[in-house]
Short mmCIF file of C-alpha atoms in Angstrom, two decimals:
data_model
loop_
_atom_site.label_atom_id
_atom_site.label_comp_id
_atom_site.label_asym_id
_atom_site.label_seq_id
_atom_site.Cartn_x
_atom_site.Cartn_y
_atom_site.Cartn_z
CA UNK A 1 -10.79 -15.88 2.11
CA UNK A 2 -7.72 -13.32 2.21
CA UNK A 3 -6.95 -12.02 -1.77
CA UNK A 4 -4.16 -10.01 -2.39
CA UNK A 5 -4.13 -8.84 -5.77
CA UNK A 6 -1.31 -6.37 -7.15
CA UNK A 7 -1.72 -3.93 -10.27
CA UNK A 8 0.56 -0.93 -12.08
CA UNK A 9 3.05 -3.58 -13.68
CA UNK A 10 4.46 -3.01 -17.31
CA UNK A 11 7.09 -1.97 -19.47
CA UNK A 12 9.38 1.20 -19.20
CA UNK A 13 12.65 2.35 -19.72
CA UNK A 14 15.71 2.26 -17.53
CA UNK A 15 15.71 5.47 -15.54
CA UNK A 16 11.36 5.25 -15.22
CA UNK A 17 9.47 5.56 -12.71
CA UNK A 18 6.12 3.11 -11.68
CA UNK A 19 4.09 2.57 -8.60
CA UNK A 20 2.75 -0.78 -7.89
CA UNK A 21 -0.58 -1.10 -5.70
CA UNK A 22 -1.79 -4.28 -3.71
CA UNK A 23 -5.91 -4.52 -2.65
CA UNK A 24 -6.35 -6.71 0.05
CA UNK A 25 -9.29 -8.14 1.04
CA UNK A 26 -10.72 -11.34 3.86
CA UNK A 27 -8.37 -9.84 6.22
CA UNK A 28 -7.83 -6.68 8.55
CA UNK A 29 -5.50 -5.04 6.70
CA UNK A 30 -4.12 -3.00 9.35
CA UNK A 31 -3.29 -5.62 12.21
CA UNK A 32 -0.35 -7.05 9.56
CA UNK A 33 2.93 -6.33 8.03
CA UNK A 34 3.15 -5.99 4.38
CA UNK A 35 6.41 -6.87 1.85
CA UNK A 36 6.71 -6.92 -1.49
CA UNK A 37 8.79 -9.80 -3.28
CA UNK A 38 9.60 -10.37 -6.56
CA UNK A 39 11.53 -13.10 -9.07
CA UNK A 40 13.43 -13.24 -12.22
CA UNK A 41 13.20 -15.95 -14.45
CA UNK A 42 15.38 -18.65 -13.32
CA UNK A 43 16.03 -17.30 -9.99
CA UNK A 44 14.67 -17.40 -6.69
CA UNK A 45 11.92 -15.08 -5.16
CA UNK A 46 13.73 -12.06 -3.47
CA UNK A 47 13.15 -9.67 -1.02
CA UNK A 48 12.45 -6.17 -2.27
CA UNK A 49 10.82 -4.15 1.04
CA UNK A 50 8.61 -4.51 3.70
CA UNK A 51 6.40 -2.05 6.53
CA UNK A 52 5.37 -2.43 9.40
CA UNK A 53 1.12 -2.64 10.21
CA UNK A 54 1.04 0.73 11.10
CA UNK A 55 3.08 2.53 8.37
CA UNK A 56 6.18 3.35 10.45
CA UNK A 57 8.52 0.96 9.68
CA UNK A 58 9.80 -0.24 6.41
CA UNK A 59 12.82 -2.23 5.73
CA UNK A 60 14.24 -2.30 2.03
CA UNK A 61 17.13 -4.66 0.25
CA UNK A 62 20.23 -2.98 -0.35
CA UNK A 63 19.56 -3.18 -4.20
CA UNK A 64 16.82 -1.16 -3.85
CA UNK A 65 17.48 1.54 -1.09
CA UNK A 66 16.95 4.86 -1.58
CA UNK A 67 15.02 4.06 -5.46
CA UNK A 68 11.97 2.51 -3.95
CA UNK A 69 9.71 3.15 -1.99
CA UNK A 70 6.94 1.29 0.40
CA UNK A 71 3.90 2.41 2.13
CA UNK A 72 0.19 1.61 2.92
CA UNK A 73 -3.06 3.34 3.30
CA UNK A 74 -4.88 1.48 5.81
CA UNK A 75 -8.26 3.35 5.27
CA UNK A 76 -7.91 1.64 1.82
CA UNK A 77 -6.35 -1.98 2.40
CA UNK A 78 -4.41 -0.69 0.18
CA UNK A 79 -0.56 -1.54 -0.04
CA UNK A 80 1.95 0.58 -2.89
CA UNK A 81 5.42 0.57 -4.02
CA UNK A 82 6.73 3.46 -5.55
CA UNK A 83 9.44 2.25 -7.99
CA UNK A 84 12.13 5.20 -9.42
CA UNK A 85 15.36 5.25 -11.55
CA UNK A 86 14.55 2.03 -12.46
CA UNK A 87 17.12 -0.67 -13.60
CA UNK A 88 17.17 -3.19 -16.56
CA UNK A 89 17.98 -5.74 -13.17
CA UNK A 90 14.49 -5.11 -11.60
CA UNK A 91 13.03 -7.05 -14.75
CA UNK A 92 10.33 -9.25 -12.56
CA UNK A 93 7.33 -10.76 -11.40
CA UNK A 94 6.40 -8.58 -8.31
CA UNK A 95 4.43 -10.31 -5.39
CA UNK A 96 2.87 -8.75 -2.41
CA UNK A 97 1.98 -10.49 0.81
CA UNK A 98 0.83 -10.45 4.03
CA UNK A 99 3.08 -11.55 7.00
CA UNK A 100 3.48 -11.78 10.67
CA UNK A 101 6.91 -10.15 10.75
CA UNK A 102 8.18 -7.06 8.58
CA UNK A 103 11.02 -9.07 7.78
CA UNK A 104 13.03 -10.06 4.35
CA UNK A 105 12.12 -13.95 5.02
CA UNK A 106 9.90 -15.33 2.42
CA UNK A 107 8.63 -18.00 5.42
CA UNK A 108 7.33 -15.09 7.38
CA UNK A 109 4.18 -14.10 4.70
CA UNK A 110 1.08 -15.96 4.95
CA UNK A 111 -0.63 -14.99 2.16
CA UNK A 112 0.58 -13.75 -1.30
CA UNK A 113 -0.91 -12.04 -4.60
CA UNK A 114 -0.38 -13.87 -8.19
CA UNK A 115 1.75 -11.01 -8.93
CA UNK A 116 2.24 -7.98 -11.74
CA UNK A 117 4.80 -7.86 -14.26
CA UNK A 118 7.93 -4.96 -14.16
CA UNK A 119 10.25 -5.06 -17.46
CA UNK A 120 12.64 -2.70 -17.45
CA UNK A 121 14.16 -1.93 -21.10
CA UNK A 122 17.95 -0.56 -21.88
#
């Protein structure tokens, strides 16, 4: 049984800083790609970045380039996104998941967490 399950969620002001984490578990963590997702109410599930099993490549949405931040710790199935200058627009449910490609493509993750909460105040 594969379990993803992401933490470091909350509330914080425009301009703030927060790092999410994803634990995975059932799975060898280091033989997949890893991307983080995330959704507004009322709109689709986006792409928000994604690296490669071993660390060394990572591929980020143009909203977020250069403010965020992916990597892993393999040692530690462990999965993070740093998050700075943060925007009232990255208000949303953030997913991780585990995928066969490090692309943007929702289709391309087998397995996802139940996600952690960002809100981003003005």
């Amino acid at each position: 049984q594969v379990q993803l399950v992401e933490s470091g969620g909350g509330l914080v002001q425009a301009g703030g800083s927060l790092r999410l984490t994803c634990v995975v578990s059932g799975r060898t963590f280091s033989s997949y790609n890893m991307g983080w997702f995330r959704q507004a109410p009322g709109k689709e599930r986006d792409f928000v970045a994604a690296v490669s099993w071993s660390g060394y490549r990572t591929y980020y949405a143009d909203s977020v380039k250069g403010r965020f931040t992916i990597s892993r710790d393999n040692a530690k199935n462990t999965l993070y996104l740093q998050m700075n200058s943060l925007k009232p627009e990255d208000t949303a449910l953030y997913y991780c998941a585990q995928g066969r490609s490090i692309t943007g493509r929702a289709n391309d993750y087998d397995y996802w967490g139940q996600g952690t909460q960002v809100t981003v105040s003005s």
